[in-house]
PDB file of C-alpha atoms and ligand atoms in Angstrom:
ATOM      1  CA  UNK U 220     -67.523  82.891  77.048  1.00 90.00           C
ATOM      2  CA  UNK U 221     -68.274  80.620  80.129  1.00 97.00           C
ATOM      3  CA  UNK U 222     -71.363  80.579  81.205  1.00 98.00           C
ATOM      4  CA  UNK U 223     -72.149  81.036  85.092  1.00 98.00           C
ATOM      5  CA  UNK U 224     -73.423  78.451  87.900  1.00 98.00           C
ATOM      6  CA  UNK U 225     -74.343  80.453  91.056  1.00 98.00           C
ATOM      7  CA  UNK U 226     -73.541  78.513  94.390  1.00 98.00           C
ATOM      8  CA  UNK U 227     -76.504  79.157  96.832  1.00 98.00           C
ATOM      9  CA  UNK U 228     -74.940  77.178  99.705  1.00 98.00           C
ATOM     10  CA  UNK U 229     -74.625  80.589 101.879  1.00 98.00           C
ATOM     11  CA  UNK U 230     -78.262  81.429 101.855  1.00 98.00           C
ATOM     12  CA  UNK U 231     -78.736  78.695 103.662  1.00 98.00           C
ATOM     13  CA  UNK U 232     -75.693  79.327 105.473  1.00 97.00           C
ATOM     14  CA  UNK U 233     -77.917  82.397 106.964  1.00 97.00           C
ATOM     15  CA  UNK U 234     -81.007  80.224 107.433  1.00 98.00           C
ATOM     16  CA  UNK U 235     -79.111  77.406 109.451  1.00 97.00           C
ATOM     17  CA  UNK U 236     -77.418  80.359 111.731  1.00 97.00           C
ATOM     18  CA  UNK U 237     -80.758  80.632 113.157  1.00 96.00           C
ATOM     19  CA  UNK U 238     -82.180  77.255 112.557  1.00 95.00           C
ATOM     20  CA  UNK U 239     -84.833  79.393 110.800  1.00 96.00           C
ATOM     21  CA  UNK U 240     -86.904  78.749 107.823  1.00 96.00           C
ATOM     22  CA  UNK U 241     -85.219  82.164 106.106  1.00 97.00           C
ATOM     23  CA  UNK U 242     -83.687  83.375 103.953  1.00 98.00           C
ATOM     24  CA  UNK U 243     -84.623  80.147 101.316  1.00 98.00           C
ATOM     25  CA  UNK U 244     -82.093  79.184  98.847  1.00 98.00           C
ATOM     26  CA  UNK U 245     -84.946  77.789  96.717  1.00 98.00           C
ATOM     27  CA  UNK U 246     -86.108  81.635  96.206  1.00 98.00           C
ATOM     28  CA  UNK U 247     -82.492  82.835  95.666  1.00 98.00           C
ATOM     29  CA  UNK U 248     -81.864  80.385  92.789  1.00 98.00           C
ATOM     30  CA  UNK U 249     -85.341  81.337  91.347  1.00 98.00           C
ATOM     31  CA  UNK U 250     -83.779  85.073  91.582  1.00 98.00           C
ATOM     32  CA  UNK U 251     -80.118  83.925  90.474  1.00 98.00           C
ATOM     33  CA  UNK U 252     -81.658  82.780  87.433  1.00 98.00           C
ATOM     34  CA  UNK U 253     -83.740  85.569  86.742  1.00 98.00           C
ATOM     35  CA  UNK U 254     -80.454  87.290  86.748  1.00 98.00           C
ATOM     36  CA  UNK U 255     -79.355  85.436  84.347  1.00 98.00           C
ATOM     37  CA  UNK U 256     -77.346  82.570  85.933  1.00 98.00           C
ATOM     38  CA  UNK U 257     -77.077  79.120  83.692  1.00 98.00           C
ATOM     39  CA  UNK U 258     -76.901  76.978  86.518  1.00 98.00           C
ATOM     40  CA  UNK U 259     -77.348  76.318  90.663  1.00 98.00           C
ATOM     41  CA  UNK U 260     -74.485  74.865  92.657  1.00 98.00           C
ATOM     42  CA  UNK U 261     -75.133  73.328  96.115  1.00 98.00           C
ATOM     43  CA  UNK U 262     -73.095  71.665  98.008  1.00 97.00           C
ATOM     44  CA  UNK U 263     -74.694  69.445 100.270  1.00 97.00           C
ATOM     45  CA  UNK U 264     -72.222  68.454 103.097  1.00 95.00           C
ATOM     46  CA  UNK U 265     -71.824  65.748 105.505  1.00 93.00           C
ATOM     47  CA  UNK U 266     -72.549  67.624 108.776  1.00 93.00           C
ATOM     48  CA  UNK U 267     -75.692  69.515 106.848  1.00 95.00           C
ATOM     49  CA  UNK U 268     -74.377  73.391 107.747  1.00 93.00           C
ATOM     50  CA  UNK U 269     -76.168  74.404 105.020  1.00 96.00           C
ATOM     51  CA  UNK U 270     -78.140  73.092 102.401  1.00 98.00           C
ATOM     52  CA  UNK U 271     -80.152  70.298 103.356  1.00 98.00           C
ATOM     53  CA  UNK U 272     -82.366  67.344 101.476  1.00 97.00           C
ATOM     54  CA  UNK U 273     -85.087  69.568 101.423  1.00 98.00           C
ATOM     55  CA  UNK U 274     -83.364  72.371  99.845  1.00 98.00           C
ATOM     56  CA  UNK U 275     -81.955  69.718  97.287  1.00 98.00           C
ATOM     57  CA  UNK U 276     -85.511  68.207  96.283  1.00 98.00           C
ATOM     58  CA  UNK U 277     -87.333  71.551  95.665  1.00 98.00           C
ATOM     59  CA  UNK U 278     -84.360  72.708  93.723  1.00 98.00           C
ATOM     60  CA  UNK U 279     -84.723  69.689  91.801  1.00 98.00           C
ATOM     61  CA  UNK U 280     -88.261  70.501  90.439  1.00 97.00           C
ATOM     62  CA  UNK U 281     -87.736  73.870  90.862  1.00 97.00           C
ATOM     63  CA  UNK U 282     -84.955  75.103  89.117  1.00 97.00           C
ATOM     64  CA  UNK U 283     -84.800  75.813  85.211  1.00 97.00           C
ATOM     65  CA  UNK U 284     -81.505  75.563  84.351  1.00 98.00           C
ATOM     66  CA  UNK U 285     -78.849  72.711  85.775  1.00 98.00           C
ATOM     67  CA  UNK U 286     -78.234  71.707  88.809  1.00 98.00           C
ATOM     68  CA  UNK U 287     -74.876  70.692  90.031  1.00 98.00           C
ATOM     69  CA  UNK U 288     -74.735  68.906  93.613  1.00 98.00           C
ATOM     70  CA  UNK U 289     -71.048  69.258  94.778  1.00 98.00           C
ATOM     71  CA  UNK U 290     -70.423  66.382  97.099  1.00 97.00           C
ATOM     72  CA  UNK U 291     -68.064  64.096  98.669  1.00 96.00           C
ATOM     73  CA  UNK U 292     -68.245  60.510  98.581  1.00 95.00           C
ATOM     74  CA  UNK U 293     -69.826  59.388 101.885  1.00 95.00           C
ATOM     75  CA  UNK U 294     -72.170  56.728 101.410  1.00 96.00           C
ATOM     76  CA  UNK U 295     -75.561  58.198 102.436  1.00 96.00           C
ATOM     77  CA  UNK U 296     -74.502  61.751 100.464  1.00 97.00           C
ATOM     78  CA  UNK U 297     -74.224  59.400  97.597  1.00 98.00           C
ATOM     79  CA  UNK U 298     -77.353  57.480  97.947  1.00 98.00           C
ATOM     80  CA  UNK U 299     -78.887  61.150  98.043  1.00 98.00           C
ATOM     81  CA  UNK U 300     -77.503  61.952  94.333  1.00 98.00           C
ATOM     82  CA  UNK U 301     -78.489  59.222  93.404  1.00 98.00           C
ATOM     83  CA  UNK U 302     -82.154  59.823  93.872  1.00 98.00           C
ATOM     84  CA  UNK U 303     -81.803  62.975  93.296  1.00 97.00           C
ATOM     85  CA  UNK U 304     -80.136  62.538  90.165  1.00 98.00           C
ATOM     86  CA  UNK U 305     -78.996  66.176  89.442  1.00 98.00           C
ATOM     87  CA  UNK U 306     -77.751  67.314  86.531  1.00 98.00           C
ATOM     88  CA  UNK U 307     -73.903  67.210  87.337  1.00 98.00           C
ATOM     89  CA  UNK U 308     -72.227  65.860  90.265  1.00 98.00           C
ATOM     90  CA  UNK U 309     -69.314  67.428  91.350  1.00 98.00           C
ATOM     91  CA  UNK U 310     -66.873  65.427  93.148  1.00 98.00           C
ATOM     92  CA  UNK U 311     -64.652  66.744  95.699  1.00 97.00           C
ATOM     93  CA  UNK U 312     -62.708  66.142  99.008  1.00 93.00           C
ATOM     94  CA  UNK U 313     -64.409  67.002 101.953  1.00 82.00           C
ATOM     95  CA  UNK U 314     -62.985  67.127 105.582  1.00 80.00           C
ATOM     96  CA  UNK U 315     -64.558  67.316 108.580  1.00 78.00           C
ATOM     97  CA  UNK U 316     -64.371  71.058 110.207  1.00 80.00           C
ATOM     98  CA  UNK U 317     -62.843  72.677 107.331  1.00 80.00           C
ATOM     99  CA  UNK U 318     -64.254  76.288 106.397  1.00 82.00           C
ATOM    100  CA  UNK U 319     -64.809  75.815 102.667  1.00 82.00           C
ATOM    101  CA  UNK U 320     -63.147  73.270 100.218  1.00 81.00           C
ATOM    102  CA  UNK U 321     -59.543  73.412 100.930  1.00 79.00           C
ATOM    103  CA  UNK U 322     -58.090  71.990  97.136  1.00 88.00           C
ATOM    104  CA  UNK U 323     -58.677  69.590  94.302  1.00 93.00           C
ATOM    105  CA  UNK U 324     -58.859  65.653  94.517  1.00 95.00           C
ATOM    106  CA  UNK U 325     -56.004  64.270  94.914  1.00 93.00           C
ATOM    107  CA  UNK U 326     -55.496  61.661  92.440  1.00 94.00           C
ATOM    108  CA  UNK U 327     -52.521  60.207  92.845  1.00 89.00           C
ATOM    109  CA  UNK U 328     -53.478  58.089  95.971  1.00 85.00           C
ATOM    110  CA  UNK U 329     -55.712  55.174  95.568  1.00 85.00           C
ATOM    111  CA  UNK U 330     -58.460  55.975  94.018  1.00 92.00           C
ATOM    112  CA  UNK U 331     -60.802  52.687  94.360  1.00 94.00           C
ATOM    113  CA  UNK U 332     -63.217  54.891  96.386  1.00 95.00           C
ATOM    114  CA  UNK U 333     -63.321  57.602  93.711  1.00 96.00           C
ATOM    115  CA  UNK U 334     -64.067  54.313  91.196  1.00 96.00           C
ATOM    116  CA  UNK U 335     -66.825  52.817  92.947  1.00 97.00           C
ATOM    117  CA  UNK U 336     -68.532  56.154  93.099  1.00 98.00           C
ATOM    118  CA  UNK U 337     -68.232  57.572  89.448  1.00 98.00           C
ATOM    119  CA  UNK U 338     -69.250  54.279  88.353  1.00 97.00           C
ATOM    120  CA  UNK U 339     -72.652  54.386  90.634  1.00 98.00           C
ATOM    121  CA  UNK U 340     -73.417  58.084  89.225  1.00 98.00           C
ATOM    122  CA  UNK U 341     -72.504  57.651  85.881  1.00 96.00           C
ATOM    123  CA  UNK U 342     -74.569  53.648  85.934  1.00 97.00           C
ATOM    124  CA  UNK U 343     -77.798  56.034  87.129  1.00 98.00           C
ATOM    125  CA  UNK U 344     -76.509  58.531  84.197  1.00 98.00           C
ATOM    126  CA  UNK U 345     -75.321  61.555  86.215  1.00 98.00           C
ATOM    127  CA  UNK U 346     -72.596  63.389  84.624  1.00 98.00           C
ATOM    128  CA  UNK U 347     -69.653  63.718  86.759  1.00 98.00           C
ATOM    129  CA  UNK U 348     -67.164  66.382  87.311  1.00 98.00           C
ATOM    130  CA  UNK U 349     -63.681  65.847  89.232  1.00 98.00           C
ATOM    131  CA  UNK U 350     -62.515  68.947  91.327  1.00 98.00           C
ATOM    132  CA  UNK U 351     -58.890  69.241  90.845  1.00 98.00           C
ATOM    133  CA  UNK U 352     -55.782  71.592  91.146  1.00 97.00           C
ATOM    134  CA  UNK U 353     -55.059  73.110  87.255  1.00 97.00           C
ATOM    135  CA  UNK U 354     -52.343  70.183  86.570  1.00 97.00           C
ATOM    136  CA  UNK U 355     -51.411  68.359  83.604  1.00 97.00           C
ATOM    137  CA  UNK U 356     -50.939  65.059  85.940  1.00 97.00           C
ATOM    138  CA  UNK U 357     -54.403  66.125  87.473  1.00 97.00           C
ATOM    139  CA  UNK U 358     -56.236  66.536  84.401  1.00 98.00           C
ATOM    140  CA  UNK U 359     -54.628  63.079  82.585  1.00 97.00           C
ATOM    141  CA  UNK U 360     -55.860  61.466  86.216  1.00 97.00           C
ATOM    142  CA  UNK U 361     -59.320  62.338  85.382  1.00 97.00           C
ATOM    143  CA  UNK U 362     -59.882  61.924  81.790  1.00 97.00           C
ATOM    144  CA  UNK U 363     -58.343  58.327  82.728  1.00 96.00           C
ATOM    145  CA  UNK U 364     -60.983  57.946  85.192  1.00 96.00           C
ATOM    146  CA  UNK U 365     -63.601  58.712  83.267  1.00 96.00           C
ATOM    147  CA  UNK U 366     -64.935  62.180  83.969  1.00 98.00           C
ATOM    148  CA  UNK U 367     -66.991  63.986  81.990  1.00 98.00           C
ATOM    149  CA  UNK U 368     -65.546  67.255  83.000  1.00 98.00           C
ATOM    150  CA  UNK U 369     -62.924  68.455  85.466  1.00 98.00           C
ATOM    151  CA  UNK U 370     -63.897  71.723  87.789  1.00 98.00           C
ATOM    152  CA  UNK U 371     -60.020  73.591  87.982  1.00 98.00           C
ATOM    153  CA  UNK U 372     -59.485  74.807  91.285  1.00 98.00           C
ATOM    154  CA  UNK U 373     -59.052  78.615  90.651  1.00 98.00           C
ATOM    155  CA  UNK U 374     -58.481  79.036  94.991  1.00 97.00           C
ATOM    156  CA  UNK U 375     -54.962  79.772  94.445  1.00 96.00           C
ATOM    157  CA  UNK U 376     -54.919  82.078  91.383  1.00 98.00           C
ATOM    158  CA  UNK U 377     -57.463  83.770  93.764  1.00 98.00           C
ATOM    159  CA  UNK U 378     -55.824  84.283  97.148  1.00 96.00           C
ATOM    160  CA  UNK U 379     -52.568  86.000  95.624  1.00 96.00           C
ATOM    161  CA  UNK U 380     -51.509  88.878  95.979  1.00 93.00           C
ATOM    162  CA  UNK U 381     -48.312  88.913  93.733  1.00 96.00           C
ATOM    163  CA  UNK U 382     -48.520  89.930  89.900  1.00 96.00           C
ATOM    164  CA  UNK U 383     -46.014  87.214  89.319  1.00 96.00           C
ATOM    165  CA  UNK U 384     -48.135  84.434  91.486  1.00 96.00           C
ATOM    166  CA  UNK U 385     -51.363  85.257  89.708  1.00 97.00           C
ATOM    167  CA  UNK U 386     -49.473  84.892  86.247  1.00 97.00           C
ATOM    168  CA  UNK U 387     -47.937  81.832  87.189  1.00 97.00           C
ATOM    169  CA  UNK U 388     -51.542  80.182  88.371  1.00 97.00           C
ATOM    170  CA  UNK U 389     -53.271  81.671  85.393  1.00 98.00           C
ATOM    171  CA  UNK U 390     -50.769  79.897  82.854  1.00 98.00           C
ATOM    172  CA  UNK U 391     -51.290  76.840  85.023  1.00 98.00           C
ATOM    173  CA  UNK U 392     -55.266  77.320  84.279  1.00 98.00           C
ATOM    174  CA  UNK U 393     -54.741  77.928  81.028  1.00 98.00           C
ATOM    175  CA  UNK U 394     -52.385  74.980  80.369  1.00 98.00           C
ATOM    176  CA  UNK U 395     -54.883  72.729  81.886  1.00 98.00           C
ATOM    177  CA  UNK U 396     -57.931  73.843  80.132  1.00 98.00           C
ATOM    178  CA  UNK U 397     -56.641  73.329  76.719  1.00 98.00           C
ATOM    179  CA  UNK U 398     -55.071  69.993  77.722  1.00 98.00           C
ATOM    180  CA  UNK U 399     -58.570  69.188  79.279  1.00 98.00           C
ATOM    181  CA  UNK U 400     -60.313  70.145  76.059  1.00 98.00           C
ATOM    182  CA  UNK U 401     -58.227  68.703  74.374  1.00 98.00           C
ATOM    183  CA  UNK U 402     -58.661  65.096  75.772  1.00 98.00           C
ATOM    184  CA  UNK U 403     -62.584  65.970  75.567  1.00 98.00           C
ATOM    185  CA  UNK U 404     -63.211  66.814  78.956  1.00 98.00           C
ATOM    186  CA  UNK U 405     -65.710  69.527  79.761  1.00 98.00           C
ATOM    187  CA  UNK U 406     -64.302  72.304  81.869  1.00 98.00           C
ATOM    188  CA  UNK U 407     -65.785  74.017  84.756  1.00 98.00           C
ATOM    189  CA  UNK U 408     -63.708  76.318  87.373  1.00 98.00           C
ATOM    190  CA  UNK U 409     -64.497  77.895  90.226  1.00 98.00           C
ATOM    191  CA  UNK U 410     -63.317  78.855  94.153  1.00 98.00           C
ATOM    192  CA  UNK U 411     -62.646  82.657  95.775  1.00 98.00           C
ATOM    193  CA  UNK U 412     -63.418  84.446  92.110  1.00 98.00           C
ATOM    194  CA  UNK U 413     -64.882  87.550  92.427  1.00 98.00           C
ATOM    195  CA  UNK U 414     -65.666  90.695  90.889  1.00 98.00           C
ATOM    196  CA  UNK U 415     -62.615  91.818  91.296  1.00 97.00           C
ATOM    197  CA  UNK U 416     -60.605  88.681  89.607  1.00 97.00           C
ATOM    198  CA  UNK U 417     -62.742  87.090  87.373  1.00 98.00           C
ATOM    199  CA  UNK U 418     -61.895  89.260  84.213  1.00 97.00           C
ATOM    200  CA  UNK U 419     -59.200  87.624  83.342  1.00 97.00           C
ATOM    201  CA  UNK U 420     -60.150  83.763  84.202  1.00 98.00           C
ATOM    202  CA  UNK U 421     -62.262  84.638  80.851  1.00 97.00           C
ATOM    203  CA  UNK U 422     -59.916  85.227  78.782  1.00 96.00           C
ATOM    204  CA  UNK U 423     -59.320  81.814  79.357  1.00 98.00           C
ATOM    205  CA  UNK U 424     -61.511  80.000  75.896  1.00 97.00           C
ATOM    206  CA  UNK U 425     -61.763  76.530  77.065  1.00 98.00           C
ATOM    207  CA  UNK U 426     -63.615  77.265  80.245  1.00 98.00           C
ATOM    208  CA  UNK U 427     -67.440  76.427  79.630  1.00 98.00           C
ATOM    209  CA  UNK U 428     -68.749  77.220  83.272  1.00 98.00           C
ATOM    210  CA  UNK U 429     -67.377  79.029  86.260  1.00 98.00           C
ATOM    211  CA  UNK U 430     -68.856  78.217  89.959  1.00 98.00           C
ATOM    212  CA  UNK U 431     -68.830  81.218  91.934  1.00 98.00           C
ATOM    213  CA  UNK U 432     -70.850  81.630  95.456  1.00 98.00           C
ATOM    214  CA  UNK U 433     -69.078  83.722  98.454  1.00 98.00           C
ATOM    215  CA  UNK U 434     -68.476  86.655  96.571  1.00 98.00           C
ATOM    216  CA  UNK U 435     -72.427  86.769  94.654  1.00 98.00           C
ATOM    217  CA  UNK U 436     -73.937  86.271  98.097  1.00 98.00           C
ATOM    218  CA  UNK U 437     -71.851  89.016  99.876  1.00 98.00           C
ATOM    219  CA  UNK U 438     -72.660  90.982  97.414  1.00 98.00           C
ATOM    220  CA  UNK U 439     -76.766  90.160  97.558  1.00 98.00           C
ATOM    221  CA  UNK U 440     -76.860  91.106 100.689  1.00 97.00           C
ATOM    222  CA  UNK U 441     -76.399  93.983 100.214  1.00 98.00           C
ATOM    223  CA  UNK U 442     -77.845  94.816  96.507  1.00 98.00           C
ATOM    224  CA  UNK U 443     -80.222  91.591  96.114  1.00 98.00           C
ATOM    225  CA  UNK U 444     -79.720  88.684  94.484  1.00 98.00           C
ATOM    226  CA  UNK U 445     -80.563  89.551  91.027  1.00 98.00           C
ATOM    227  CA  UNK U 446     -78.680  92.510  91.114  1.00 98.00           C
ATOM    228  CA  UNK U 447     -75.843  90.482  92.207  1.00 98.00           C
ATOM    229  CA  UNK U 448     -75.622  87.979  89.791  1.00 98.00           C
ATOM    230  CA  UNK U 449     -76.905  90.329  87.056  1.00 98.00           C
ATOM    231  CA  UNK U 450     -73.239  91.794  87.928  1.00 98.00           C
ATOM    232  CA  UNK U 451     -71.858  89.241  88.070  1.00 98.00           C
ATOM    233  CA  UNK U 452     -73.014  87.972  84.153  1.00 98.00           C
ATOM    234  CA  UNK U 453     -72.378  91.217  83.127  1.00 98.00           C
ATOM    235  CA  UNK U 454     -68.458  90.732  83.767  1.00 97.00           C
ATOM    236  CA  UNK U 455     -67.840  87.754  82.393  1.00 97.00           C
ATOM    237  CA  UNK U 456     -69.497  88.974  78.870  1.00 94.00           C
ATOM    238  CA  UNK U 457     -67.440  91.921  79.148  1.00 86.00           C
TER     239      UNK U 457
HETATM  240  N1  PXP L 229     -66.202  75.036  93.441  1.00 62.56           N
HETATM  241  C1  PXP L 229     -66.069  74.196  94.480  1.00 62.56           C
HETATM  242  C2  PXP L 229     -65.637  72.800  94.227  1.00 62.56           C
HETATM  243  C3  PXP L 229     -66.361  74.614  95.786  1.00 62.56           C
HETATM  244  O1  PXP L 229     -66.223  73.753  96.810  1.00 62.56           O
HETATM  245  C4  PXP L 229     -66.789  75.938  95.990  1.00 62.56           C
HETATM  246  C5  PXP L 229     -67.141  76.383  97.383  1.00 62.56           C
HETATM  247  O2  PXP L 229     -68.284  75.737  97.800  1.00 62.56           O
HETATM  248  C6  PXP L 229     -66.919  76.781  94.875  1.00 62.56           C
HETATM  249  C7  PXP L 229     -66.594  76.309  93.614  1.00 62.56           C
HETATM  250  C8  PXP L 229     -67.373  78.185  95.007  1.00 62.56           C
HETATM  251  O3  PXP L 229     -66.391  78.907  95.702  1.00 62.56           O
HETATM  252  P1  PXP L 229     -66.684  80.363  96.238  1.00 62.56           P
HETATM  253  O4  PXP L 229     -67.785  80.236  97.240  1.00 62.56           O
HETATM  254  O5  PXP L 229     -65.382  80.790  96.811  1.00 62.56           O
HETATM  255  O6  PXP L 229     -67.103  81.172  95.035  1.00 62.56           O
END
């Protein structure tokens, strides 16, 4: 059964709407793990719309469980991890004006960047995690570069609509958990799951840790955060 890492970026999504000092994302993790969430995402992003240092620091001494800073590999966003020195760092691509993370890595372009930057975390001995689309050629890439896990993109099984689609993407999750496992990697996934779809991501055994945030904060909004997540858990034991 995986266990759950709540992404509090959209808290401070809220907070930054305003430029206010509420709602905190330091007091929704405190609540996400009181309702029983194994771990705190954040992803703290070039152009700061939502979490920012400070959020990152207090987290840091805060937080009883893990934290995992999803980042991209700017230079300054890396000095910042490395201080910080969270628990996991989560690599993944990162463009300028997109809404959310828009797919995995791509590995099969140069990846000297990529290099220099899992050697830096892993030399100050931050795990590191590789965001990529569920493909064998994907999941070889990063065991050959070193990762200690490999986050599986689960944005497309997520966004369709067909039975036939969502079959197709869950068999390519599937296929690249066990091959990750299998070649020792750790395996996270995460992106769009809800309560709706994340039943049957489950069934999937190799997956240690799913990442889910839009669809736990929509849904504290409305019910609270502990509610939410409490929900949330409460699905993926089922
Ligand atoms: N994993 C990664 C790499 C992400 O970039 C995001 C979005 O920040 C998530 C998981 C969580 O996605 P969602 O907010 O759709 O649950």
């Amino acid at each position: 059964m995986p266990s759950l890492s709540v992404n509090v970026d959209h808290i401070a999504t809220l907070r930054e709407a305003r430029k206010a000092k509420e709602p905190d994302p330091v007091a929704a993790a405190i609540l996400a793990e009181l309702g029983g969430a194994k771990g705190i995402t954040v992803h703290l992003r070039e152009d700061r719309r939502h979490i920012q240092e400070r959020d990152l620091k207090i987290l840091r001494s805060t937080i009883k469980t893990k934290l995992d800073l999803e980042m991209g590999m700017n230079e300054e966003i890396l000095k910042i991890a490395l201080t910080i020195k969270p628990d996991l760092a989560t690599l993944v691509p990162e463009r300028s004006g997109e809404i959310t993370t828009e797919g995995g890595l791509d590995l099969s372009k140069d990846n000297s960047r990529l290099k220099e930057v899992m050697s830096l975390l892993r030399e100050a001995k931050i795990p590191v995690s590789l965001f990529i689309n569920p493909t064998p050629d994907s999941v070889k890439k990063a065991h050959k570069l070193g990762a200690d896990f490999v986050e599986l993109n689960t944005g497309i099984y997520a966004e369709s609509n067909e039975p036939l689609k969502i079959a197709t993407e869950l068999e390519r999750l599937a296929g690249a958990a066990a091959l990750a496992k299998k070649l020792g990697l750790g395996v996270n996934a995460g992106h769009g799951l809800n309560y709706q779809n994340v039943e049957k991501i489950c069934l999937i055994k190799e997956i240690d840790e799913l990442s889910i945030g839009h669809s736990i904060i929509s849904r504290a909004c409305l019910v609270g955060m502990e509610q939410a997540v409490r929900e949330m858990v409460r699905l993926i034991e089922r």
